[in-house]
Short mmCIF file of C-alpha atoms in Angstrom, two decimals:
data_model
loop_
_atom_site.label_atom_id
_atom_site.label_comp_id
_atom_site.label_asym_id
_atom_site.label_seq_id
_atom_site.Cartn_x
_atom_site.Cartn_y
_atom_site.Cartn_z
CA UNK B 1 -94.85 20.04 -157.12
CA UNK B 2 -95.55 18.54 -160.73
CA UNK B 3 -93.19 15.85 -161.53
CA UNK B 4 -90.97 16.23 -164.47
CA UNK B 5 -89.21 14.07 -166.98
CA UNK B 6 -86.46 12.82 -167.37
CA UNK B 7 -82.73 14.80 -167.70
CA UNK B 8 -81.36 14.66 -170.91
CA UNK B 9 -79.62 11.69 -172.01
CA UNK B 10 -81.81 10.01 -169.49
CA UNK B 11 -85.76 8.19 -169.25
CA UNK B 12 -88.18 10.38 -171.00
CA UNK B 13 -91.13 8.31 -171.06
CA UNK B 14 -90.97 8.10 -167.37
CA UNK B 15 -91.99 11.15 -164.56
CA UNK B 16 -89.64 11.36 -162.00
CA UNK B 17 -91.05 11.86 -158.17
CA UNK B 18 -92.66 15.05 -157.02
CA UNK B 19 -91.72 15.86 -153.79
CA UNK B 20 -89.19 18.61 -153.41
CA UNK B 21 -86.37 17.78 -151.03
CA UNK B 22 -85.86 20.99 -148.85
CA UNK B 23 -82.51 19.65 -147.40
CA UNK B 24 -81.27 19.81 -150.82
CA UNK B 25 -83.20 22.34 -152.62
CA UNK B 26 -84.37 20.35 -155.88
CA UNK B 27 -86.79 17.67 -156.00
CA UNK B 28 -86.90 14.32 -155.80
CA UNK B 29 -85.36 12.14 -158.77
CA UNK B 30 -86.31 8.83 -157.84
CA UNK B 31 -88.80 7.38 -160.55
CA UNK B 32 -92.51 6.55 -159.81
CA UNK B 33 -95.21 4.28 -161.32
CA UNK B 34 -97.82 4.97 -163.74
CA UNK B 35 -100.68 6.68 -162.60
CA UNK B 36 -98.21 8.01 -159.43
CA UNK B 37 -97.00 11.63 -158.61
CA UNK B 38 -94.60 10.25 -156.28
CA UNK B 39 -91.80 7.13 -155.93
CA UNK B 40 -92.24 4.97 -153.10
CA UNK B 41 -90.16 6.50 -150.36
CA UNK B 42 -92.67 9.75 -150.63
CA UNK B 43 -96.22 7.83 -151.45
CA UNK B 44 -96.98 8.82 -148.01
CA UNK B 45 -96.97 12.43 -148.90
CA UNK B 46 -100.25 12.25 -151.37
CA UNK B 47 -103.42 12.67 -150.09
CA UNK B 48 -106.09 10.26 -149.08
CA UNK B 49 -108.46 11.88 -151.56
CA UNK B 50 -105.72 10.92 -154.74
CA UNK B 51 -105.60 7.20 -153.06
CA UNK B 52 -107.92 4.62 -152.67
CA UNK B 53 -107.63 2.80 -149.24
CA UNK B 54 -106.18 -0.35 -150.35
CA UNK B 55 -102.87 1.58 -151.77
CA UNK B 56 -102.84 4.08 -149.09
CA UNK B 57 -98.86 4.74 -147.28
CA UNK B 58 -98.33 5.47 -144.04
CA UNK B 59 -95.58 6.39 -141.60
CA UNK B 60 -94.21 3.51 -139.83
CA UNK B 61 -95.17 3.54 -135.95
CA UNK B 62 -92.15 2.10 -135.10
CA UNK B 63 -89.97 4.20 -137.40
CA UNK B 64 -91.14 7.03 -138.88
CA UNK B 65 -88.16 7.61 -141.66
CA UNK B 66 -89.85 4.85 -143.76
CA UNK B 67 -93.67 3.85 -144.35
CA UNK B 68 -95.91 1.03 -144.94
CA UNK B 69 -99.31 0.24 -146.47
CA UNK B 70 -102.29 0.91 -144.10
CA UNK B 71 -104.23 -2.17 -145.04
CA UNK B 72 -100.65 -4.58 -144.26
CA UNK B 73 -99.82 -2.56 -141.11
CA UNK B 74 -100.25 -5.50 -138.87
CA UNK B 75 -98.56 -7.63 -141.14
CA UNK B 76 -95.38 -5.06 -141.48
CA UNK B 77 -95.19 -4.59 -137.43
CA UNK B 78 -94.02 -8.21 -137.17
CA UNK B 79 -91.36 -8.13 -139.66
CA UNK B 80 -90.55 -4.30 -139.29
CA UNK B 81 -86.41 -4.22 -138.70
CA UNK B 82 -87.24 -1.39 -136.11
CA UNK B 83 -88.98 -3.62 -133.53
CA UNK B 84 -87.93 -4.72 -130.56
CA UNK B 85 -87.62 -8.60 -129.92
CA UNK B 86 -87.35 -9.20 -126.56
CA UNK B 87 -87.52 -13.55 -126.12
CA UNK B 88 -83.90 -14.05 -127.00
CA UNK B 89 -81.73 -14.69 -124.35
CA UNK B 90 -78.82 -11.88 -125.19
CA UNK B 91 -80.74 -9.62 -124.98
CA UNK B 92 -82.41 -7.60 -122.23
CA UNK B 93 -84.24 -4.27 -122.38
CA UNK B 94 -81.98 -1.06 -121.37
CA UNK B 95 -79.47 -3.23 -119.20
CA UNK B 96 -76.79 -0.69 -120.08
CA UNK B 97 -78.64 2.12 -119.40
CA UNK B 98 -77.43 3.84 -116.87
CA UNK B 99 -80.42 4.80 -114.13
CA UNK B 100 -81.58 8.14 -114.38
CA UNK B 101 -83.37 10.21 -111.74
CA UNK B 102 -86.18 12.73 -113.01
CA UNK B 103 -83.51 15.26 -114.45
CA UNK B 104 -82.70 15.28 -117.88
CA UNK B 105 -80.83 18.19 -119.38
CA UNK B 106 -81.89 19.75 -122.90
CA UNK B 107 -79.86 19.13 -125.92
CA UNK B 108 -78.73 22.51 -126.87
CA UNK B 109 -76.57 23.78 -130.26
CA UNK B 110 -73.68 25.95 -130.04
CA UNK B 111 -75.41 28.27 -132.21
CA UNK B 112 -78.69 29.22 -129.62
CA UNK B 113 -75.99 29.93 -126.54
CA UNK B 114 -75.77 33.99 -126.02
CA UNK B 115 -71.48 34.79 -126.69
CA UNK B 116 -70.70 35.15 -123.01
CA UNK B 117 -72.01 31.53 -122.24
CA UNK B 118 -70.17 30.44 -125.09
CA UNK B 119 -66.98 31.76 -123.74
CA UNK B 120 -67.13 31.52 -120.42
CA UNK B 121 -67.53 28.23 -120.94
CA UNK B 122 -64.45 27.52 -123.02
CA UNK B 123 -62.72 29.61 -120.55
CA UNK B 124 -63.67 26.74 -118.35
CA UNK B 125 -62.72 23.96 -120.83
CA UNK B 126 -59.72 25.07 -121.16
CA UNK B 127 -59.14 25.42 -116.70
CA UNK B 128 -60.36 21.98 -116.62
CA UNK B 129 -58.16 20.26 -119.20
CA UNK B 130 -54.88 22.38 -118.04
CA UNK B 131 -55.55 21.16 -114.22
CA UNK B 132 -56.79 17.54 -114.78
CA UNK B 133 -55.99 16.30 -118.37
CA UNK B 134 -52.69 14.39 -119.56
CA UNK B 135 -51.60 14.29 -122.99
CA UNK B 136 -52.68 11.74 -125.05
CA UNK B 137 -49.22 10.07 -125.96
CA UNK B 138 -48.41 8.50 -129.46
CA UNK B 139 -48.60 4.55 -129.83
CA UNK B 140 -48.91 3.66 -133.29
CA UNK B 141 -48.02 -0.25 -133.93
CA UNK B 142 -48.26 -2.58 -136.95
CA UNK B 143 -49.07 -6.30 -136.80
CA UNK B 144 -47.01 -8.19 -139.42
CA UNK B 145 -50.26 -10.39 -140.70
CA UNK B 146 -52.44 -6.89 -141.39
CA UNK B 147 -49.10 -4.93 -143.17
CA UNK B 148 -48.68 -8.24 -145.43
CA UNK B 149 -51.98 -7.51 -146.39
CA UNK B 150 -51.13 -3.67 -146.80
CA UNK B 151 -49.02 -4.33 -149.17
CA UNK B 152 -50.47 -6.50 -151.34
CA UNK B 153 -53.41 -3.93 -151.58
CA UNK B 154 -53.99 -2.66 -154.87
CA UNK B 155 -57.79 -1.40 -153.63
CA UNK B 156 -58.52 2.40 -152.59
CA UNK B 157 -56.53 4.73 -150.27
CA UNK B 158 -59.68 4.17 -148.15
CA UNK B 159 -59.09 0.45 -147.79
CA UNK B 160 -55.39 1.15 -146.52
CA UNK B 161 -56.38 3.81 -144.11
CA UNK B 162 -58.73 0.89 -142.57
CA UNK B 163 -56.10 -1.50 -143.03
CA UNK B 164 -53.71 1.03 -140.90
CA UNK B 165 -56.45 1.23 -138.13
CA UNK B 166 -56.79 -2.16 -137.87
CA UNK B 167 -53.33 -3.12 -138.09
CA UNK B 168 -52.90 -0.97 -134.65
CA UNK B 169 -55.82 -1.93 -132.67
CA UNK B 170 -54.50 -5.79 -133.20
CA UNK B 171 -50.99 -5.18 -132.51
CA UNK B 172 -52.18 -3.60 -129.37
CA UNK B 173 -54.42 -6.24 -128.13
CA UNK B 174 -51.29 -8.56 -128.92
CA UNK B 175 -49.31 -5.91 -127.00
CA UNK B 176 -51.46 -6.42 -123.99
CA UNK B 177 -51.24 -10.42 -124.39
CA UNK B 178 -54.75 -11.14 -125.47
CA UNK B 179 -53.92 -12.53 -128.53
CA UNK B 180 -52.97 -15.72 -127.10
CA UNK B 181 -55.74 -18.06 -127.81
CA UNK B 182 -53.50 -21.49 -127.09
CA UNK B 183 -52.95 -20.47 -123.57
CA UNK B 184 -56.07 -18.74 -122.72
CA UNK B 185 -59.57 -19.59 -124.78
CA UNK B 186 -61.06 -16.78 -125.52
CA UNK B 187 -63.97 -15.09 -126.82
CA UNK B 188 -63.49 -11.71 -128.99
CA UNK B 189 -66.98 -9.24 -129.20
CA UNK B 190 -66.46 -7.04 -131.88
CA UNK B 191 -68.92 -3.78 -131.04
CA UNK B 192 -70.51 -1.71 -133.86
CA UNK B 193 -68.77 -4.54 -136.42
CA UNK B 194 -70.65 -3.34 -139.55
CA UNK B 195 -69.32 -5.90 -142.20
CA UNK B 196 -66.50 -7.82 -140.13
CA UNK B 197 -63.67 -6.47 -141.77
CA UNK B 198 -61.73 -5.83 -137.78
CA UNK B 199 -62.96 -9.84 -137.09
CA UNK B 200 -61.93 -11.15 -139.95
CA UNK B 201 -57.90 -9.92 -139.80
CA UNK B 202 -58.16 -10.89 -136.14
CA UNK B 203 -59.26 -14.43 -137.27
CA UNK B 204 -55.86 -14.24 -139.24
CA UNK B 205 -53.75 -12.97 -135.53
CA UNK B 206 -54.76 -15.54 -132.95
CA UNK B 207 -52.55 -17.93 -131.93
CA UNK B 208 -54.85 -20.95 -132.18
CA UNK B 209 -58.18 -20.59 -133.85
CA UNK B 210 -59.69 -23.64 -132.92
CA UNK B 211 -60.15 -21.97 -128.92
CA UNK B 212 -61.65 -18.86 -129.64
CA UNK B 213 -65.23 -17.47 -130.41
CA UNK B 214 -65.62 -14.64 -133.05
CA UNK B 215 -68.92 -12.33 -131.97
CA UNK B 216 -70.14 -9.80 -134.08
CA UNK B 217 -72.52 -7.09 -133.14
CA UNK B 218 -74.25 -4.83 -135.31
CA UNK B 219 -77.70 -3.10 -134.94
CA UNK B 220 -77.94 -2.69 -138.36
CA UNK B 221 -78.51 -5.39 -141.27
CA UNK B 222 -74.88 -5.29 -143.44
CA UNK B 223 -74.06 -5.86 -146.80
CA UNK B 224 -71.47 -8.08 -148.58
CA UNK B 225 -70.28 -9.10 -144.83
CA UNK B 226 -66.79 -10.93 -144.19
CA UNK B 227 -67.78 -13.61 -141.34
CA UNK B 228 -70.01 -14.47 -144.50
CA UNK B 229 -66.95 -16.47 -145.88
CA UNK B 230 -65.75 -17.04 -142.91
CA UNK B 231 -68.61 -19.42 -141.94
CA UNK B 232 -66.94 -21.90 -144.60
CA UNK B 233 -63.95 -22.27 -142.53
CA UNK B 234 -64.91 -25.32 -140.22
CA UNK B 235 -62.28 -24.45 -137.37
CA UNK B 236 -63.47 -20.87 -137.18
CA UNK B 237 -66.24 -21.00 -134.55
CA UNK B 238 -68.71 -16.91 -135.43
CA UNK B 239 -71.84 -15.78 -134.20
CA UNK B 240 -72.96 -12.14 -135.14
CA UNK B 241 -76.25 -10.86 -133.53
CA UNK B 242 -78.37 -7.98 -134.82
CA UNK B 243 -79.39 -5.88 -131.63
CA UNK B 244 -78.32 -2.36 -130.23
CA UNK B 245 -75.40 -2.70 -127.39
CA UNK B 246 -78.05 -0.72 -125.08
CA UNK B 247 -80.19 -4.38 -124.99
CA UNK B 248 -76.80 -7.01 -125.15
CA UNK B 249 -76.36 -8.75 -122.14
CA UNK B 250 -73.35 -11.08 -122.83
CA UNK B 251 -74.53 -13.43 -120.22
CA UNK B 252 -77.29 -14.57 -122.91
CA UNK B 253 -74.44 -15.21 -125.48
CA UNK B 254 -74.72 -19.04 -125.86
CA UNK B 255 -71.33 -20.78 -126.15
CA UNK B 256 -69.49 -17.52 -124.28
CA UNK B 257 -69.30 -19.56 -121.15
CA UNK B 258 -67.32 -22.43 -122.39
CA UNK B 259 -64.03 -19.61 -122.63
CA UNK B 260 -62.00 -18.56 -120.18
CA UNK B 261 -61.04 -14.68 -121.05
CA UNK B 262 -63.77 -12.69 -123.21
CA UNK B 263 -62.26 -9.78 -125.03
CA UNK B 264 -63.88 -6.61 -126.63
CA UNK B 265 -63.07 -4.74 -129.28
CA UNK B 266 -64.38 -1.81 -132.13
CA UNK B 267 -63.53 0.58 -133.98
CA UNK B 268 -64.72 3.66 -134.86
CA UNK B 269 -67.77 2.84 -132.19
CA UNK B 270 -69.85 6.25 -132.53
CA UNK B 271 -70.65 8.22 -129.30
CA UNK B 272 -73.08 6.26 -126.75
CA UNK B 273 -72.34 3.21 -128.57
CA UNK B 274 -69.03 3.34 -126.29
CA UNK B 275 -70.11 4.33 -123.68
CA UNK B 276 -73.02 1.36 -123.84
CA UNK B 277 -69.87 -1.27 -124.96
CA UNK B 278 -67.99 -0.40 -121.69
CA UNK B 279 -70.88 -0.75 -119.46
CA UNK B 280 -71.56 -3.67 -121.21
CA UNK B 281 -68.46 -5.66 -120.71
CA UNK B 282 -68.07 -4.11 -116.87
CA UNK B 283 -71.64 -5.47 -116.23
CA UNK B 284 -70.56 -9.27 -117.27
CA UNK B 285 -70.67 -11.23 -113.65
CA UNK B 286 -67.33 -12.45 -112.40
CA UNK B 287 -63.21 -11.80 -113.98
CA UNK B 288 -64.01 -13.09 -117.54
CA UNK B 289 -63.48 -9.99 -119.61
CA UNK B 290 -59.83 -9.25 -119.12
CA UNK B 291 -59.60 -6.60 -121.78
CA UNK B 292 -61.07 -4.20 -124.09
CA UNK B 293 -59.70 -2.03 -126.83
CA UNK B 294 -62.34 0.59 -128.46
CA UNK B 295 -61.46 3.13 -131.00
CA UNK B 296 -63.21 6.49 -130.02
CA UNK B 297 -65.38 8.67 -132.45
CA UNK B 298 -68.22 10.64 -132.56
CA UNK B 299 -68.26 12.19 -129.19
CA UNK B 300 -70.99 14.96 -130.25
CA UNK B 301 -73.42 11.74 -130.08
CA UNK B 302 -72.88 11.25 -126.30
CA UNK B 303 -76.22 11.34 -124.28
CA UNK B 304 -76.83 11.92 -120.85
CA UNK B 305 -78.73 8.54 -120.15
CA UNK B 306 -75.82 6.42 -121.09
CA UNK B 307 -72.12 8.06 -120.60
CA UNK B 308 -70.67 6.18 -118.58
CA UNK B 309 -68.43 9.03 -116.88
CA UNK B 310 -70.85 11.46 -115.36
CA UNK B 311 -69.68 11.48 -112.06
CA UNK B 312 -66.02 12.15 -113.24
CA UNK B 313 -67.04 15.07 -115.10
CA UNK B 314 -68.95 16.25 -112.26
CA UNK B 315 -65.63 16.34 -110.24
CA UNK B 316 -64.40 18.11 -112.53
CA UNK B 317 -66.75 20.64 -112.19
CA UNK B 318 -68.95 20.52 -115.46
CA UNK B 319 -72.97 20.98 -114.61
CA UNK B 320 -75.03 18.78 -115.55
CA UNK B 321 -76.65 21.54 -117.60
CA UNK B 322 -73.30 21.87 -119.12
CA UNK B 323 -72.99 18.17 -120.64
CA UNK B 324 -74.59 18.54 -124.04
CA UNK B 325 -72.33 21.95 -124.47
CA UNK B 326 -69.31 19.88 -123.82
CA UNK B 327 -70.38 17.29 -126.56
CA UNK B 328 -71.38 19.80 -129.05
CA UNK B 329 -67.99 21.46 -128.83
CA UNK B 330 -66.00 18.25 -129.95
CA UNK B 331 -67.41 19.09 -133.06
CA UNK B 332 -64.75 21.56 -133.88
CA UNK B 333 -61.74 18.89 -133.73
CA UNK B 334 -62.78 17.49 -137.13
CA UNK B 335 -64.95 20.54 -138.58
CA UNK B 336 -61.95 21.86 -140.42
CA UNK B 337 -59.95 18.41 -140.86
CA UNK B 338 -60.05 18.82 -144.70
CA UNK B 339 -57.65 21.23 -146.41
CA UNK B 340 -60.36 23.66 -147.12
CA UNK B 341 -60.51 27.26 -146.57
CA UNK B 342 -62.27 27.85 -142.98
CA UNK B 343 -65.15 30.42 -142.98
CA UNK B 344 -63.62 33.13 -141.46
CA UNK B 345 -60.38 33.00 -143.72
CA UNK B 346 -62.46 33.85 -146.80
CA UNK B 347 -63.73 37.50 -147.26
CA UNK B 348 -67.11 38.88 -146.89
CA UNK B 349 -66.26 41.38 -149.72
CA UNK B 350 -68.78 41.11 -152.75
CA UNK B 351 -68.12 38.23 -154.84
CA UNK B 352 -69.08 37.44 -157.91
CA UNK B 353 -72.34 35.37 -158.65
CA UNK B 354 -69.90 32.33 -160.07
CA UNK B 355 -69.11 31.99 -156.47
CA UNK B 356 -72.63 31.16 -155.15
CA UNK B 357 -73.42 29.25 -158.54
CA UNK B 358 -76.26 31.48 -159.05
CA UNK B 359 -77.73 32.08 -162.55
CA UNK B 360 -79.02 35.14 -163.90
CA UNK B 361 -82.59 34.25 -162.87
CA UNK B 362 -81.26 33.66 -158.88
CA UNK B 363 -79.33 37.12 -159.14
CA UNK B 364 -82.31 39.12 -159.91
CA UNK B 365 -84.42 37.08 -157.35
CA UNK B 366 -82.89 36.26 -154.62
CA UNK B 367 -85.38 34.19 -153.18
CA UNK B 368 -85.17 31.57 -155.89
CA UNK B 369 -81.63 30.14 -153.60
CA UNK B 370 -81.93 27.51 -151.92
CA UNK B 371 -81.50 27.65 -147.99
CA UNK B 372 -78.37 26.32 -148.52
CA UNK B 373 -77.06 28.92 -150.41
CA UNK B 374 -78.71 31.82 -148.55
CA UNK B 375 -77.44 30.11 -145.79
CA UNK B 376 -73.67 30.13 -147.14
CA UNK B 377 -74.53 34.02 -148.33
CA UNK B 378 -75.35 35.02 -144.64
CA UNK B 379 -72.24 33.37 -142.85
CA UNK B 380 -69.79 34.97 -145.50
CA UNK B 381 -71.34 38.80 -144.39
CA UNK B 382 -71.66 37.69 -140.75
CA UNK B 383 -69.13 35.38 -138.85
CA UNK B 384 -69.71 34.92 -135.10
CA UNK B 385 -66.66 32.85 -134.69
CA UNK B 386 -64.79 35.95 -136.61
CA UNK B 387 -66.06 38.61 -134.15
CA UNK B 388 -65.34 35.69 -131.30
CA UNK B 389 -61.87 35.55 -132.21
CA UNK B 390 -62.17 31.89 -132.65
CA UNK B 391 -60.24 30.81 -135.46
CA UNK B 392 -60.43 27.66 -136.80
CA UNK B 393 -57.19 26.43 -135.43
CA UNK B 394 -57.98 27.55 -132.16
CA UNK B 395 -61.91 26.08 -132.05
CA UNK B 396 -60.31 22.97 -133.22
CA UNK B 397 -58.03 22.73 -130.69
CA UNK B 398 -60.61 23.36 -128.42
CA UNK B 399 -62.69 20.53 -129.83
CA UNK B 400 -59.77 18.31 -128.67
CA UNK B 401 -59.67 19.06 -125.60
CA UNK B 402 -63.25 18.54 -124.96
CA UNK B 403 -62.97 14.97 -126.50
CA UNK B 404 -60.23 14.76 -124.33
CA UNK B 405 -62.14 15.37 -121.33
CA UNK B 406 -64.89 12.91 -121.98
CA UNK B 407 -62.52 10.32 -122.86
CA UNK B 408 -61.03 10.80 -119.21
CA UNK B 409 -64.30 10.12 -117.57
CA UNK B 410 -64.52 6.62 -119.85
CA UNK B 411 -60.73 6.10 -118.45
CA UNK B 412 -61.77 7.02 -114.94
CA UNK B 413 -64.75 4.63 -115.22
CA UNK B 414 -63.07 1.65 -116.67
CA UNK B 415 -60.47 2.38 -113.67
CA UNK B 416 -63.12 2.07 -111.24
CA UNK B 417 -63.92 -1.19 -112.59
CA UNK B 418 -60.50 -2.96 -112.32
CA UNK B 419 -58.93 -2.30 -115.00
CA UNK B 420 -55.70 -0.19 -115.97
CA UNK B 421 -56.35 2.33 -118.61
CA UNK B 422 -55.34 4.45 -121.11
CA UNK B 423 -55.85 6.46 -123.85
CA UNK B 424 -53.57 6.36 -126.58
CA UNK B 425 -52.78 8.20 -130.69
CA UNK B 426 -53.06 4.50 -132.21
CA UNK B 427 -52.88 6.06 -136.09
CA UNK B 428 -51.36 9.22 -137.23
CA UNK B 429 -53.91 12.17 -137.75
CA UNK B 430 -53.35 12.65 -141.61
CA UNK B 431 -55.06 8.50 -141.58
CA UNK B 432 -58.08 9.38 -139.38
CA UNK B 433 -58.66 12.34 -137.21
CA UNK B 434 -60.68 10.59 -135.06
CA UNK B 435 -57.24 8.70 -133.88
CA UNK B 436 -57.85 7.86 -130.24
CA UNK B 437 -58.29 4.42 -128.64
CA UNK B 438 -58.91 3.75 -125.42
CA UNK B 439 -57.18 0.46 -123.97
CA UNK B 440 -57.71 -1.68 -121.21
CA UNK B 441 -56.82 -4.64 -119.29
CA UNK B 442 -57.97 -6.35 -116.15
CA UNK B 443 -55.76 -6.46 -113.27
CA UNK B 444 -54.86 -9.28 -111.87
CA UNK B 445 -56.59 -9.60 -108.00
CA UNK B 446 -53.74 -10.76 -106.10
CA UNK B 447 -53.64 -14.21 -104.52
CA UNK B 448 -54.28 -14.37 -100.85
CA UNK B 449 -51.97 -17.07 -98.79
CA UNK B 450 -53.81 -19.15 -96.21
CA UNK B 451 -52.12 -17.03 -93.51
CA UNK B 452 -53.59 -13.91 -94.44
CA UNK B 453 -56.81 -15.83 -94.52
#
């Protein structure tokens, strides 16, 4: 499509980019050079006939969601932040992976399964969690050295809900006595830390800050970071490595060995990224890490290749061919977590167009909507969930208990493993629905006399 100009009030003298965003049914806004149809994000789109070879864009090999100049490719591929180092010593290629045989079961959306697989299904859900699954019992704490901060806080309600969530997850790692960095060194691994804010209070909670080591992992490259400032404090001792958990061995951690206890932590660690922080820490040679405590979310991004509980669910009796049906279905908890009218509670009478948005033009030709809004159109006439009987109470209850059930096979695992485990409400709902940490602690192998020996 022809670039236009500016809005009003805006940059005339300047086209904006061509390409027409189908996700969000208008075009592109971003501005573009002289001479250009499109910005730089969509160069790739023109064709090689409108560009000469030296400015030609490409898609990325490694990653395909951004592009490069042809003629710098080789240059780009050694710098590119989607490439895979593989000489440092933390890190080791798919080490918590778990091994796969040749069967791998298809993704599949709640939307392609027929109604009776759908159901029978939940029908199942619901046997499994009624037979096997406890209730997952309230524990929300405060540590005084987050709530001072609390309430000082003048920032956004956002801020404070992290503030609450943080404030738990360290009162229960002091709960569990791992905290106590004069007795026991230790070294805290923050999972999925994103800009440190989790580290940086726990800096603040430690009984002696001159034995522990602060490590921060991230796979992505953060902004405006905390163990920034931190690094001018001479007694606090932080690393923070970029690399995906699926690569960290924490063998290759230099320093790590000089602690006695090595403690994880995250929050808010998104699907596989659990699972891959679990397996992780249980991998670690020897009794080092003596506890862990992870704030769940995200279980609709479980995969098969790296949940750590597969064998627990199979107990239970879910297929393998059932997994990514059981992940798709803890959608539901949080679909309708906002006080918003759900689908089916809003009629499928005729509306008016103010409704849909739609101008006169869009009324007399329908075809002008975007998918969005024919989308939107369809689902108001033609509810599955509404001839299902599934209302949105019920599917989000439902979307519970599947979480519920996954979490139990991370619990089960960590079990397994040595450790006692469990899986606790560390917030109140109305502050995240996604309020469910699981925590853990190593126990204790007890000491054998010389005359049992």
């Amino acid at each position: 499509m022809a670039a236009g100009s500016g809005n009003g009030g805006g940059v005339h003298a300047q086209k904006v980019c061509g390409f027409f965003l189908q996700h969000k049914g208008r075009p592109c806004r971003m501005l573009v050079k002289a001479g250009r149809r499109y910005c730089g994000q969509h160069l790739v789109e023109e064709n090689s006939e409108e560009t000469t070879g030296k400015h030609k864009r490409i898609p990325c090999p490694l990653d395909p969601k951004h592009s490069c100049f042809e003629h710098r490719l080789d240059h780009h591929l050694t710098i590119c932040n989607a490439r895979v180092v593989t000489d440092l010593p933390h890190l080791r290629l798919n080490c918590n992976l778990r091994v796969c045989g040749e069967y791998m079961p298809a993704k599949v959306s709640l939307s392609s399964l027929p109604d009776e697989v759908l159901l029978a299904f939940i029908t199942k859900l619901e046997r499994i969690h009624a037979d096997a699954i406890d209730a997952v019992r309230e524990s929300i704490m405060c540590l005084d050295a987050v709530e001072a901060v609390i309430a000082e806080c003048c920032g956004s309600p956002s801020m404070v809900r992290h503030l609450r969530q943080t404030s738990s997850l360290l009162a229960h790692l002091k709960a569990a006595n791992l905290l106590d960095t004069a007795t026991n060194s230790t070294c805290y691994v923050e999972f999925g830390a994103g800009r440190g804010q989790l580290t940086k209070s726990l800096t603040e909670a430690v009984t002696d800050i001159s034995k522990a080591l602060f490590v921060l992992i991230d796979r992505g490259a953060q902004r405006y970071k905390y163990d920034t400032k931190l690094r001018y404090n001479q007694s606090i001792n932080v690393k923070r490595f970029r690399v995906d958990i699926q690569h960290l061995s924490l063998e290759g951690v230099e320093g790590s060995e000089d602690y006695q206890h090595i403690v994880g932590l995250g929050k808010h660690l998104c699907g596989s990224a659990s699972d891959l922080a679990l397996r992780c820490l249980c991998q670690h040679p020897g009794m080092q890490v003596v506890g862990v405590v992870l704030a769940l979310c995200c279980h609709h991004r479980c995969v098969w290749d790296s949940y750590c509980g597969l064998e627990v669910l199979q107990g239970l009796g879910v297929q393998p061919s059932e997994f990514y049906i059981l992940t798709a279905l803890t959608g539901w908890a949080t679909c309708n977590s906002k006080d918003v009218p759900s689908k089916e509670e809003m009629t499928s009478e005729p509306r008016n167009t103010d409704s849909f948005g739609m101008n006169a033009s869009q009324e007399k030709h329908p075809e002008l909507l975007s998918p969005k809004e024919t989308m939107t159109r369809k689902n108001l006439v033609d509810n599955r969930y509404t001839r299902l009987n599934l209302a949105a109470q019920h599917r989000e209850e439902i979307g519970r208990k599947a979480k519920q059930v996954l979490d139990y096979g991370r619990m089960q695992y960590m079990r397994e493993q040595g450790f006692e485990c469990s899986l606790v409400q560390y917030v109140a709902k109305d502050t995240t629905p996604e309020n469910v940490a699981l925590i853990a602690s190593r126990v204790p192998r007890p000491c054998r006399s010389r005359k049992q020996e």
